[in-house]
PDB file of C-alpha atoms in Angstrom:
ATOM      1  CA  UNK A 346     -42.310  50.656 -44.123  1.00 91.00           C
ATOM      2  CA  UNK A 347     -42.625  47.700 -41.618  1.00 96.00           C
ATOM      3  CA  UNK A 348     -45.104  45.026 -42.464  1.00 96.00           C
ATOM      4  CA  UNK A 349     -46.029  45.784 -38.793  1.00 97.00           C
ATOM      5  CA  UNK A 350     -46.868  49.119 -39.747  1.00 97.00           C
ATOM      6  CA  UNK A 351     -48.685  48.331 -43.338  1.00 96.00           C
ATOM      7  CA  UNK A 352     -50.999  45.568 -41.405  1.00 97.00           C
ATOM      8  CA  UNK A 353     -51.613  48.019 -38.385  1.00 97.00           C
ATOM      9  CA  UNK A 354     -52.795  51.155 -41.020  1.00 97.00           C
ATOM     10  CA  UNK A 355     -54.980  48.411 -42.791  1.00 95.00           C
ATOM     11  CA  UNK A 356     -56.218  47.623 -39.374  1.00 96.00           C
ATOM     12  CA  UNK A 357     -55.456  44.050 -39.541  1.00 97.00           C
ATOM     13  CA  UNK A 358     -53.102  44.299 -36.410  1.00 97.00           C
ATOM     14  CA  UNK A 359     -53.941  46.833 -33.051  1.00 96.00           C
ATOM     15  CA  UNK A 360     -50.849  46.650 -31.271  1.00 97.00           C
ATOM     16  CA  UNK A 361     -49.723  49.047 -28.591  1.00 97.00           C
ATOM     17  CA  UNK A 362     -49.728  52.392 -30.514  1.00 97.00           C
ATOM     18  CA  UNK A 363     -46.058  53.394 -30.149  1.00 97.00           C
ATOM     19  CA  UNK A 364     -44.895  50.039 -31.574  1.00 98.00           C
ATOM     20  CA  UNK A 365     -45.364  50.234 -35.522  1.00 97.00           C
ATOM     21  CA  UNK A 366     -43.034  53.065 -36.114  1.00 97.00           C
ATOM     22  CA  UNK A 367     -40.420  51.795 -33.606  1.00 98.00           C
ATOM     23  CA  UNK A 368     -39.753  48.299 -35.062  1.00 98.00           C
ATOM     24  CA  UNK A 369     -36.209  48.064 -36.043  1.00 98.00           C
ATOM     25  CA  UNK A 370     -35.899  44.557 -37.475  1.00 98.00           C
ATOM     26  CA  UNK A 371     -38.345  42.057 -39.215  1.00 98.00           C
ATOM     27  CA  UNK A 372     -37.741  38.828 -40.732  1.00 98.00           C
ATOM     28  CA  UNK A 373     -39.244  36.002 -42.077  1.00 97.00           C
ATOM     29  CA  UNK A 374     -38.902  32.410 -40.516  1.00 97.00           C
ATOM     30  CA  UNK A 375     -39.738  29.332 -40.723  1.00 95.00           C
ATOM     31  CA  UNK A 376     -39.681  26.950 -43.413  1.00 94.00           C
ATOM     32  CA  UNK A 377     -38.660  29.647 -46.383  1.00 95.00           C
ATOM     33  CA  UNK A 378     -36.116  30.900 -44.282  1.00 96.00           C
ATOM     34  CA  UNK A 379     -34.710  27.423 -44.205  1.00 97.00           C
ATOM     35  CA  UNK A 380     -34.698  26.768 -47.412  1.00 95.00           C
ATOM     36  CA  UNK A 381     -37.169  23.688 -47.294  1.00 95.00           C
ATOM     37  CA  UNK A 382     -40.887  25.662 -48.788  1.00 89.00           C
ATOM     38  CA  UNK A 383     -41.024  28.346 -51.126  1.00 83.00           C
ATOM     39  CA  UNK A 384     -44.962  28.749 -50.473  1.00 84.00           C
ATOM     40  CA  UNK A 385     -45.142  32.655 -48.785  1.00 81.00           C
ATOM     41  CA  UNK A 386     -48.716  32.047 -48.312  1.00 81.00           C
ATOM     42  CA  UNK A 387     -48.280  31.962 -44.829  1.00 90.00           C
ATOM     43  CA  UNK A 388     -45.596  33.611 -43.338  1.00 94.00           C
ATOM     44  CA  UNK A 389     -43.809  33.585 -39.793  1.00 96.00           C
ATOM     45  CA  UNK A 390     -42.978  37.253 -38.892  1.00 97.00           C
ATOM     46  CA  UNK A 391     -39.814  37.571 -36.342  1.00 97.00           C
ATOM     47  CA  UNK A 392     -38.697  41.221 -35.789  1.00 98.00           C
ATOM     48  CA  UNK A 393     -37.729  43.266 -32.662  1.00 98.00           C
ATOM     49  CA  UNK A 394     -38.828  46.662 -31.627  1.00 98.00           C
ATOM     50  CA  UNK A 395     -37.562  49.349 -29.200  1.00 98.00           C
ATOM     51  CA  UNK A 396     -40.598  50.751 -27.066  1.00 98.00           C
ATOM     52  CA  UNK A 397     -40.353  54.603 -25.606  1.00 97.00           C
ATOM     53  CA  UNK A 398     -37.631  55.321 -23.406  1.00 96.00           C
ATOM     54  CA  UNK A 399     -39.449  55.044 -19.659  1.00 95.00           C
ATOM     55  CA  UNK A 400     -39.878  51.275 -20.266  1.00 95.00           C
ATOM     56  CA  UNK A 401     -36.348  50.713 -20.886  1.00 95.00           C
ATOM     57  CA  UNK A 402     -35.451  52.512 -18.160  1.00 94.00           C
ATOM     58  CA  UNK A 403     -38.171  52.938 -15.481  1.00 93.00           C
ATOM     59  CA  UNK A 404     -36.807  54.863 -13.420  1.00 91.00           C
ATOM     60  CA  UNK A 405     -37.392  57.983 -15.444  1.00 91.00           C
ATOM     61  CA  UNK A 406     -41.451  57.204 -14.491  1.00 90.00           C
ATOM     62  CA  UNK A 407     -40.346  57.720 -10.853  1.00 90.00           C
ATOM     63  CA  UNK A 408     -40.200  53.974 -10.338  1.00 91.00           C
ATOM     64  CA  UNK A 409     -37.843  52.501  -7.421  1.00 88.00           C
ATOM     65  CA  UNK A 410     -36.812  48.934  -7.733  1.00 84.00           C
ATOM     66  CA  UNK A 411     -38.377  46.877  -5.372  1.00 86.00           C
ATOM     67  CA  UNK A 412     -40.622  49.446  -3.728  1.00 90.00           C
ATOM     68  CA  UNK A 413     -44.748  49.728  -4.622  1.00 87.00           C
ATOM     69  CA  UNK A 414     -46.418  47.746  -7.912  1.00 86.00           C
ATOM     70  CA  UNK A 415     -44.156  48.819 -10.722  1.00 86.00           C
ATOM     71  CA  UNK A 416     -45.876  48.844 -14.358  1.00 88.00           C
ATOM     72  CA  UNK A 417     -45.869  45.944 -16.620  1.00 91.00           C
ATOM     73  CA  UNK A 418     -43.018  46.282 -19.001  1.00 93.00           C
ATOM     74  CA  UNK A 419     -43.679  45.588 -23.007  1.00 97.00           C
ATOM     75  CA  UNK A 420     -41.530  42.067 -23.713  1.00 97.00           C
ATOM     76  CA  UNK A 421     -43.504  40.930 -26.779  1.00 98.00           C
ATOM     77  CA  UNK A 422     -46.380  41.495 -28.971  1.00 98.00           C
ATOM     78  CA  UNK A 423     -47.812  38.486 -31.110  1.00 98.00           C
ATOM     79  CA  UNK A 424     -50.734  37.726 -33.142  1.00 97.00           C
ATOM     80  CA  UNK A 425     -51.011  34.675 -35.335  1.00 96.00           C
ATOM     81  CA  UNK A 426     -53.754  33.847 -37.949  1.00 95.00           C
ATOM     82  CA  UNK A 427     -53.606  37.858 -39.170  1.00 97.00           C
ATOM     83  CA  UNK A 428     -55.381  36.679 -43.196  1.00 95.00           C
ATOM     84  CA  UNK A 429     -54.005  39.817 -45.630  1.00 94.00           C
ATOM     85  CA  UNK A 430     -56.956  38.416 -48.459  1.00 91.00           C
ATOM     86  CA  UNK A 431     -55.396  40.949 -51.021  1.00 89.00           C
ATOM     87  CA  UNK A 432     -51.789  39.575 -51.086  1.00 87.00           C
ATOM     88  CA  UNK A 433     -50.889  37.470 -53.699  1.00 85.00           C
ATOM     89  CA  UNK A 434     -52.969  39.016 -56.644  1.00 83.00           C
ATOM     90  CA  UNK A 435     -56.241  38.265 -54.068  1.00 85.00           C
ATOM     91  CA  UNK A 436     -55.570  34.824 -53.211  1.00 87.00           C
ATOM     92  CA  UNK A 437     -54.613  35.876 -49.721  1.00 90.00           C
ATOM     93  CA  UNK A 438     -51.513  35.738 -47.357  1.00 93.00           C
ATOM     94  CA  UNK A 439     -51.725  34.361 -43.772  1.00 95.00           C
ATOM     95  CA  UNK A 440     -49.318  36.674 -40.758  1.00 96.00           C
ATOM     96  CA  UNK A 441     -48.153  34.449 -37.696  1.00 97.00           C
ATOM     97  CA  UNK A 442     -46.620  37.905 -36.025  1.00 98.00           C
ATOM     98  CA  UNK A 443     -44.058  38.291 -33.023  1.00 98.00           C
ATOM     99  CA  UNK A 444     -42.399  41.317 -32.509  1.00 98.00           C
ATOM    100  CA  UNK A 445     -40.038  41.473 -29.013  1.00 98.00           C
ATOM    101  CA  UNK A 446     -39.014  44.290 -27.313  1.00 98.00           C
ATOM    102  CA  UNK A 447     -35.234  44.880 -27.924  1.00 98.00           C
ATOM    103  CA  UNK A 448     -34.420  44.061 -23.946  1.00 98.00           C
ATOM    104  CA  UNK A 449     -36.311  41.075 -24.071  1.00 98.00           C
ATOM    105  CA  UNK A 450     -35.172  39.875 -27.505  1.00 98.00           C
ATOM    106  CA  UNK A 451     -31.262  40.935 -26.539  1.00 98.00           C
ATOM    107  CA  UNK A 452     -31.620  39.027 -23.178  1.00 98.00           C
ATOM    108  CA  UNK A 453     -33.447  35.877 -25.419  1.00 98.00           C
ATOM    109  CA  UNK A 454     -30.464  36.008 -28.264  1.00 98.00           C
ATOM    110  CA  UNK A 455     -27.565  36.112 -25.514  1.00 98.00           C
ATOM    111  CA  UNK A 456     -29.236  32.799 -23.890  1.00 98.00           C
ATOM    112  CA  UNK A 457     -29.048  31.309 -27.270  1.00 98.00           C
ATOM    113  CA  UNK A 458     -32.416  30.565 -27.792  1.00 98.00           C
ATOM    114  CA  UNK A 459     -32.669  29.031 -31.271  1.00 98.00           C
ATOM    115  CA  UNK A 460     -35.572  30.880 -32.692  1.00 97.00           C
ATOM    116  CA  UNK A 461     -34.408  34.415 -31.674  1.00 98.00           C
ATOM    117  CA  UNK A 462     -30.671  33.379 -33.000  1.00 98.00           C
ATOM    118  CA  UNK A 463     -31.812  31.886 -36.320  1.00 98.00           C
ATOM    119  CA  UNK A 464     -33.874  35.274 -36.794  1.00 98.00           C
ATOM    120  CA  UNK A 465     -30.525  37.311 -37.040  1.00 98.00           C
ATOM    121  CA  UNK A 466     -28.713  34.472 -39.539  1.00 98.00           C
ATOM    122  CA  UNK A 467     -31.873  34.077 -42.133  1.00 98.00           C
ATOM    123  CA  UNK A 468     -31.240  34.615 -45.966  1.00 97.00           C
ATOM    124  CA  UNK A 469     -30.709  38.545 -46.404  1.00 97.00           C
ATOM    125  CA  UNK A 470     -33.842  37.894 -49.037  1.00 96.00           C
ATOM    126  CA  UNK A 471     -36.143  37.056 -45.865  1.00 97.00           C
ATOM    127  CA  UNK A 472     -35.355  39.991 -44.170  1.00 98.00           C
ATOM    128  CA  UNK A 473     -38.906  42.657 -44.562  1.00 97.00           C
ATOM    129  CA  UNK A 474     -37.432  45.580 -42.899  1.00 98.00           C
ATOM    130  CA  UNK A 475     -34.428  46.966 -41.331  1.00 98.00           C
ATOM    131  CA  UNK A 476     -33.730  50.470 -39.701  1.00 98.00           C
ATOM    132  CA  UNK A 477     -30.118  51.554 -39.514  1.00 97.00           C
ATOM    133  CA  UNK A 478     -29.977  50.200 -35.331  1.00 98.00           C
ATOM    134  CA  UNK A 479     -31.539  46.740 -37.059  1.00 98.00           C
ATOM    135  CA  UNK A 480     -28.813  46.656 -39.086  1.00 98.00           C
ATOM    136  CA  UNK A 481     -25.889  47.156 -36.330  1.00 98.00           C
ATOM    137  CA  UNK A 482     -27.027  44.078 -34.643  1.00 98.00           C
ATOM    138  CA  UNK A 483     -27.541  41.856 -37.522  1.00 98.00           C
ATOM    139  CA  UNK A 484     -24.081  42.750 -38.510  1.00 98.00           C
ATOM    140  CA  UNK A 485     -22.635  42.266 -34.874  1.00 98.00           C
ATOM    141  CA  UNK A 486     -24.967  38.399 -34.541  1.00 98.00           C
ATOM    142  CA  UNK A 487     -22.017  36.722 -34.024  1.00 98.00           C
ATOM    143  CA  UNK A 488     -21.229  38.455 -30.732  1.00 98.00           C
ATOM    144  CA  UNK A 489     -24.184  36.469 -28.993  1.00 98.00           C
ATOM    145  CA  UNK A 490     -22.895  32.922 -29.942  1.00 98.00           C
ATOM    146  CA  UNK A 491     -21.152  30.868 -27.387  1.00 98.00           C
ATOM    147  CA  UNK A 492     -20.915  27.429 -26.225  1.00 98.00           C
ATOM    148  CA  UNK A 493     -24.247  27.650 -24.596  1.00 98.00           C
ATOM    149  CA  UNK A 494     -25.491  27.117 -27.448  1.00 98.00           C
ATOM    150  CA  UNK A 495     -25.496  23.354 -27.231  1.00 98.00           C
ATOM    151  CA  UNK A 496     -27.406  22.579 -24.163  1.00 97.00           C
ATOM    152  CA  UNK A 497     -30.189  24.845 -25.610  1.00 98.00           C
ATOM    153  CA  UNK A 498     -30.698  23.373 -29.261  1.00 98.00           C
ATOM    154  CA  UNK A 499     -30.285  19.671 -27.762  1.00 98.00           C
ATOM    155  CA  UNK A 500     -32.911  20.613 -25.143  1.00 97.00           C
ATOM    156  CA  UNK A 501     -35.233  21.821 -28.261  1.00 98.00           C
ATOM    157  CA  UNK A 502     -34.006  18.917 -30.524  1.00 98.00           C
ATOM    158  CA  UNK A 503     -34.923  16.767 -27.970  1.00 97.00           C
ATOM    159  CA  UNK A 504     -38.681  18.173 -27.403  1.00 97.00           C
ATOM    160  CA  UNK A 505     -39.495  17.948 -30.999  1.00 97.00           C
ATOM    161  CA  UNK A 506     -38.599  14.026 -30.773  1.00 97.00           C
ATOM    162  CA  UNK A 507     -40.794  13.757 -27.424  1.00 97.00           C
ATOM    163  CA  UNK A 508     -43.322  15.372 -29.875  1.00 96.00           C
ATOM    164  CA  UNK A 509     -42.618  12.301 -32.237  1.00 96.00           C
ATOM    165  CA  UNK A 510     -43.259  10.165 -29.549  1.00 94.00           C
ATOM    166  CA  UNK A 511     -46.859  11.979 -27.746  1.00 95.00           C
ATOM    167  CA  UNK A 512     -48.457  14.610 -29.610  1.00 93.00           C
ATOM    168  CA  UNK A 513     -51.744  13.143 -30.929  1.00 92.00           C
ATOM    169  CA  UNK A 514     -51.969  14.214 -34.192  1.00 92.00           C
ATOM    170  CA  UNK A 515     -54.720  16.517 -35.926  1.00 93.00           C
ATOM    171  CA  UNK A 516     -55.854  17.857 -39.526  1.00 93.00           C
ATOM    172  CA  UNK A 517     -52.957  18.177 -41.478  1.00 89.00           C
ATOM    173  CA  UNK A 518     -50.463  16.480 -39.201  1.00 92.00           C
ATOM    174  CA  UNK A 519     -52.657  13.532 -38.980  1.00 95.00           C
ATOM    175  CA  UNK A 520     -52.496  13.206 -42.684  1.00 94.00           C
ATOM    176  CA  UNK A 521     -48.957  13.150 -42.582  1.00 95.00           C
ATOM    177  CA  UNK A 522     -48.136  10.563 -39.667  1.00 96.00           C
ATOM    178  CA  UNK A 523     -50.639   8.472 -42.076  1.00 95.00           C
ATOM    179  CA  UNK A 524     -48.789   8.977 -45.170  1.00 96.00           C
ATOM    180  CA  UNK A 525     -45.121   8.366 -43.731  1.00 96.00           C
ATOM    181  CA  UNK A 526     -45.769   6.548 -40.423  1.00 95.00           C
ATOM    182  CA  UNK A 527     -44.870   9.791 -38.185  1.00 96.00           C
ATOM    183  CA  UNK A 528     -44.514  13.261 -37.778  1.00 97.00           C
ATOM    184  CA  UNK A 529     -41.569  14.041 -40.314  1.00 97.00           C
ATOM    185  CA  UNK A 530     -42.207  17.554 -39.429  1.00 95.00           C
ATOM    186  CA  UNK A 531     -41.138  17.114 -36.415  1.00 97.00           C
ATOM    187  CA  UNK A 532     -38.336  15.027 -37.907  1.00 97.00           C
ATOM    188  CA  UNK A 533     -36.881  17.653 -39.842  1.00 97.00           C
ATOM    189  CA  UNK A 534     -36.777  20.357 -36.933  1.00 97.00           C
ATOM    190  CA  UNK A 535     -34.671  17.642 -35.058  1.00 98.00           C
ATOM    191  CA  UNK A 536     -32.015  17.645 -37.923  1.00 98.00           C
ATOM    192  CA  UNK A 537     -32.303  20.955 -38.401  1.00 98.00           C
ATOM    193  CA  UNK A 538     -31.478  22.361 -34.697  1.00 98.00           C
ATOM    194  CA  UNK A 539     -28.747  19.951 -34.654  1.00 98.00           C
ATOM    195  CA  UNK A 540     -27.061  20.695 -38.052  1.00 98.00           C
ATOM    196  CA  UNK A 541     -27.780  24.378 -36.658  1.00 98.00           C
ATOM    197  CA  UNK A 542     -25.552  23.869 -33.048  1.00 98.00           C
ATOM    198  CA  UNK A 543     -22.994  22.127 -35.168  1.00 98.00           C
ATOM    199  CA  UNK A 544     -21.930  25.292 -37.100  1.00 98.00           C
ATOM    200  CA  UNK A 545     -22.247  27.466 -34.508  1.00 98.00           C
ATOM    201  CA  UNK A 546     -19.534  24.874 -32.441  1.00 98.00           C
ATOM    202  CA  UNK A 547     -17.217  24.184 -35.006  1.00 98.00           C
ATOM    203  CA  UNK A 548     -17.615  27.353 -37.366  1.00 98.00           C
ATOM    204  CA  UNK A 549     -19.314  30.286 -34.878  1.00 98.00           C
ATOM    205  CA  UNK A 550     -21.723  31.015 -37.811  1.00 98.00           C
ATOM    206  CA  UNK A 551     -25.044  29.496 -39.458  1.00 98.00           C
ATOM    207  CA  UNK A 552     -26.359  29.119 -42.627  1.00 98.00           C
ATOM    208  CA  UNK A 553     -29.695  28.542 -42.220  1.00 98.00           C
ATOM    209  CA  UNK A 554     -30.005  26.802 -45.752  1.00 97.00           C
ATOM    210  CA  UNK A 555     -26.896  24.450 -46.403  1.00 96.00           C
ATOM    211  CA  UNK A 556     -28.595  21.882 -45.466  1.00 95.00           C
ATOM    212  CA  UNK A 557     -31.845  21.922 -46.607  1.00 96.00           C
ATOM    213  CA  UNK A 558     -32.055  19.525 -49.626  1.00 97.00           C
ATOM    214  CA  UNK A 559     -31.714  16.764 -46.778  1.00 97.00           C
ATOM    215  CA  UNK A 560     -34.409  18.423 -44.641  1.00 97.00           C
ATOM    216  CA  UNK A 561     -36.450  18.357 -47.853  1.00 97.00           C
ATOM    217  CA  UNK A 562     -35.954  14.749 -48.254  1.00 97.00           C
ATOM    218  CA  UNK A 563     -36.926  14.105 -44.824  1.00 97.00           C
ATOM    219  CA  UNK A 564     -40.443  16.037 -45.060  1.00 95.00           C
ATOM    220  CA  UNK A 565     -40.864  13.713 -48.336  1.00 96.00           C
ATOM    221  CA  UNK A 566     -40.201  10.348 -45.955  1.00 96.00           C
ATOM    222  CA  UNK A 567     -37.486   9.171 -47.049  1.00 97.00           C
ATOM    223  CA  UNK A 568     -36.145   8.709 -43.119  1.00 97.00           C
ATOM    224  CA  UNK A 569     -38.076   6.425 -41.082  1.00 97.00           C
ATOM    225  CA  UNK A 570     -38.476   7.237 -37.715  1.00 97.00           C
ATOM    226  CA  UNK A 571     -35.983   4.650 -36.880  1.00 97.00           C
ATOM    227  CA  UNK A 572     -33.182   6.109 -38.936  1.00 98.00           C
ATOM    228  CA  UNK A 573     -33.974   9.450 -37.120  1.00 98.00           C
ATOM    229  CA  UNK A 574     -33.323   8.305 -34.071  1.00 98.00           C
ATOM    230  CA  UNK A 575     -30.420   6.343 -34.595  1.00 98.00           C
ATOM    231  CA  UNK A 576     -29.006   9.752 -36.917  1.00 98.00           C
ATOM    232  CA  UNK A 577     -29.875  12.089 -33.589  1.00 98.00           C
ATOM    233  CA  UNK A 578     -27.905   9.316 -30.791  1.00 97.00           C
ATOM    234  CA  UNK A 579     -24.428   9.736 -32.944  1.00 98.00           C
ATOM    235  CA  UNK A 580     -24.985  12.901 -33.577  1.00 98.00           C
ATOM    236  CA  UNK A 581     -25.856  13.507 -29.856  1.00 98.00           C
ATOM    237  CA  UNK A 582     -22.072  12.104 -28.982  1.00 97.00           C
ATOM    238  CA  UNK A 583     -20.382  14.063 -31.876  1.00 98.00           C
ATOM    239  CA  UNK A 584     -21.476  17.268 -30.815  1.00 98.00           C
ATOM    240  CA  UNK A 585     -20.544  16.042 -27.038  1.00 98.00           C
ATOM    241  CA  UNK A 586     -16.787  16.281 -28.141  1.00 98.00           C
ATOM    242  CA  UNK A 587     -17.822  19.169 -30.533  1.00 98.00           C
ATOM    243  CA  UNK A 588     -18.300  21.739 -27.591  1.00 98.00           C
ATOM    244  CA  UNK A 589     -15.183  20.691 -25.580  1.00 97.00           C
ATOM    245  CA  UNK A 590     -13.221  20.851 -28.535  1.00 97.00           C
ATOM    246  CA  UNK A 591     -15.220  24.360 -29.758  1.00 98.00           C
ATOM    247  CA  UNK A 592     -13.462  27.610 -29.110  1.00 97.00           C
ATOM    248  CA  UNK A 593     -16.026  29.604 -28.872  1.00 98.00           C
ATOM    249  CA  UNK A 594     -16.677  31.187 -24.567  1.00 97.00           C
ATOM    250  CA  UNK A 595     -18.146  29.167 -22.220  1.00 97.00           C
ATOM    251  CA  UNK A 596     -20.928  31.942 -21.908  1.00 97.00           C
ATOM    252  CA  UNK A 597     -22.049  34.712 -23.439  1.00 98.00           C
ATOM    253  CA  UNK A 598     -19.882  37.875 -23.283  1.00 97.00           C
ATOM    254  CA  UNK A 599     -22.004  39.879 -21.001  1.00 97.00           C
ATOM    255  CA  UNK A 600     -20.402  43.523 -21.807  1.00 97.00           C
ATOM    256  CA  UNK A 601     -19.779  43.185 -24.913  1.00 97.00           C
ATOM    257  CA  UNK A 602     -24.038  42.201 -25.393  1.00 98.00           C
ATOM    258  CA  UNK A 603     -24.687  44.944 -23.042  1.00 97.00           C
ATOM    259  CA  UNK A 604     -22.458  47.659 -25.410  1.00 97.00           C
ATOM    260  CA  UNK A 605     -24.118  46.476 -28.533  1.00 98.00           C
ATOM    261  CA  UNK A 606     -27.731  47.463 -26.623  1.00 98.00           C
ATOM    262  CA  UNK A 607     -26.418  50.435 -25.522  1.00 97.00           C
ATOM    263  CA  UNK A 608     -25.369  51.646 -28.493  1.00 97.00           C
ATOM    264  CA  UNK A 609     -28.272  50.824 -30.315  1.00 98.00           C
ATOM    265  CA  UNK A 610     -30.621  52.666 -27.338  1.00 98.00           C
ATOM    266  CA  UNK A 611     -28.387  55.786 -27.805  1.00 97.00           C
ATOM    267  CA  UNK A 612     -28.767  55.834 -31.627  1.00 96.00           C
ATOM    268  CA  UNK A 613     -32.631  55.659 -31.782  1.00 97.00           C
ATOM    269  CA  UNK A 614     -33.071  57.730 -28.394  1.00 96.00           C
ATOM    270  CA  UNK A 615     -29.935  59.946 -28.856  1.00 94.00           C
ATOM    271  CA  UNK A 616     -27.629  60.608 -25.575  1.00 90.00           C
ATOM    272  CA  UNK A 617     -28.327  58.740 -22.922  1.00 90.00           C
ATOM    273  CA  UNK A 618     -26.680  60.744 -19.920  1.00 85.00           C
ATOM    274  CA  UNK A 619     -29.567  61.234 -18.495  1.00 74.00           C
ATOM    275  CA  UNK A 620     -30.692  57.750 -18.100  1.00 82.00           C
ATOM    276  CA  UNK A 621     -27.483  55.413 -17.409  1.00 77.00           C
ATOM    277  CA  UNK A 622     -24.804  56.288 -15.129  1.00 66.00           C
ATOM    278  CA  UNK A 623     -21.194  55.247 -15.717  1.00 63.00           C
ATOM    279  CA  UNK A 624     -19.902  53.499 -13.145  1.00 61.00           C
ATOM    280  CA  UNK A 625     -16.593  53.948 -13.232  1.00 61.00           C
ATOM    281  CA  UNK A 626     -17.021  57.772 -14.004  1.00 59.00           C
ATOM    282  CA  UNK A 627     -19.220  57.979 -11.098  1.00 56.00           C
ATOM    283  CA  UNK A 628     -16.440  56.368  -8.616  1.00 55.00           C
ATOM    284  CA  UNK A 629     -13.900  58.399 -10.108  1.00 55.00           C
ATOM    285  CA  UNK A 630     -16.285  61.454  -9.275  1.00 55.00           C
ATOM    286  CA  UNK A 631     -17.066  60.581  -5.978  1.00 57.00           C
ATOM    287  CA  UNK A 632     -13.143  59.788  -5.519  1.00 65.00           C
ATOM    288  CA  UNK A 633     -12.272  63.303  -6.553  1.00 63.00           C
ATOM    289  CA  UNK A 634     -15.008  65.234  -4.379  1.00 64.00           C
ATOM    290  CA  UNK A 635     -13.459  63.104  -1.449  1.00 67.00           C
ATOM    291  CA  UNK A 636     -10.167  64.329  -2.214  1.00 67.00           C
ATOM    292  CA  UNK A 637     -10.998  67.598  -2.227  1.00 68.00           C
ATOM    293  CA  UNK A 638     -12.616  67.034   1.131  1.00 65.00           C
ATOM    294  CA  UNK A 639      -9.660  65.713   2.614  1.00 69.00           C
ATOM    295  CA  UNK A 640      -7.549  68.810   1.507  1.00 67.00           C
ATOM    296  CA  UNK A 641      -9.841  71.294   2.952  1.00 59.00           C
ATOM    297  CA  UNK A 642      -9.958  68.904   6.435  1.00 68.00           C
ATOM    298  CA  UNK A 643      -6.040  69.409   6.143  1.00 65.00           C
ATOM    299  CA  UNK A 644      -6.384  73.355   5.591  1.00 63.00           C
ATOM    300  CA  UNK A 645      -8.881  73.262   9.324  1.00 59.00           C
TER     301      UNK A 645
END
């Protein structure tokens, strides 16, 4: 059973109805999946879903691209703050929950968006539930990595040390920058996401963990915010000559994406003739009915 589905039947969660017995993947994140907290008081929930078959494909609602107010299609359903007070022997579990809708969270992995990516590479222990069709694509991850990858964890790298630099602090966080000068949470995201783009450039893989007794030592303080920054500016130019050298595709392999969803739509829906047509087997058909058009015009 999907925690999604033991938190809605406890009515701790009210998503949309359909979506507790259609997730496919769930997963825990954040700082247990990286190795750096073994506290599961509170836990980050990443999964992926696949909603009834007229959202995925609209059309079979009578909808016509471009033509009249076409419904809202379901992308993602989160909740955060969702307090389980009988986990844990009674001393209580806290749920941050997002759960994407298998379009959305495809179309999110083949950009290379680092949360949605590290959610299909965390520890095999951190994974909470996996149908068969969850376990094709976490066994086919590797297919959405490509050189991509780079521009997107610098650009999130580089918003965690803006973060450094502007977020006002408040409760906890305060009482961190006060104990070690700034935000080493922040700090340790930075070297994280960059440690993270450097596997996937040299290796086309990530381990989540292997580095985590240095992102422990940098949520104890022992980097200043000085040595950070200095750390992230040669990293920065390593990782410049890391993606020309990387042999990994410029961009993500569009059909090969789009085969792995298909595949996984046809497994939980069954055949899907009735909804996708093939394009090539539809010009071959419409090649053959001309054909025999142009015999019979011969015949006249």
């Amino acid at each position: 059973m999907s925690t999604i589905q033991r938190l809605t039947d406890r009515k701790l969660l009210r998503p949309p109805r359909w979506l507790p017995g259609n997730v496919q993947y769930e997963t825990i994140m954040g700082s247990v999946a990286y190795g750096v907290s073994s506290d599961t008081s509170d836990v980050d929930v990443y999964g992926w879903a696949i909603p009834p078959k007229d959202d995925v494909f609209p059309h079979l609602r009578g909808e016509i691209p471009g033509f009249g107010s076409p419904r809202k299609r379901f992308e993602v359903f989160q909740e955060h703050h969702v307090a389980d007070d009988d986990a844990l022997g009674g001393t209580g579990r806290m749920y941050d929950v997002t759960i994407f809708g298998i379009v959305r969270f495809f179309d999110l992995a083949m950009q290379n968006n680092p949360n949605v990516l590290d959610s299909l590479f965390t520890p095999i222990n951190c994974v909470l539930h996996a149908t068969r069709v969850g376990g094709m694509v976490r066994a086919e991850r590797r297919v959405f990595l490509h050189k991509g990858a780079w521009a997107k964890f610098k650009g999130y790298a580089y918003s965690q040390l803006h973060k450094i630099a502007t977020k006002r602090p408040e409760g906890k966080r305060a009482e961190i920058v006060a104990e070690h000068g700034y935000d080493v949470k922040f700090a340790y995201h930075v070297v994280r996401l960059i440690g993270e783009v450097e596997q996937i450039l040299t290796e086309g893989d990530i381990d989540l963990q292997r580095d985590n007794e240095r992102l422990k030592a940098i949520r104890r303080g022992e980097w200043t915010e000085d040595r950070l920054r200095s750390w992230f500016d040669e990293k920065e130019k390593q990782l410049e000559r890391a993606w020309a050298e990387s042999k990994l595709p410029a961009g993500p392999d569009e059909a090969k994406i789009k085969d792995l969803l298909m595949r996984c739509l046809e497994e939980h829906y069954g055949r899907l003739d009735a909804c996708v047509v093939d394009p090539d087997r539809a010009v071959a058909a419409l090649r053959a009915v001309q054909a025999d058009l142009d015999r019979v015009r011969d015949l006249l």
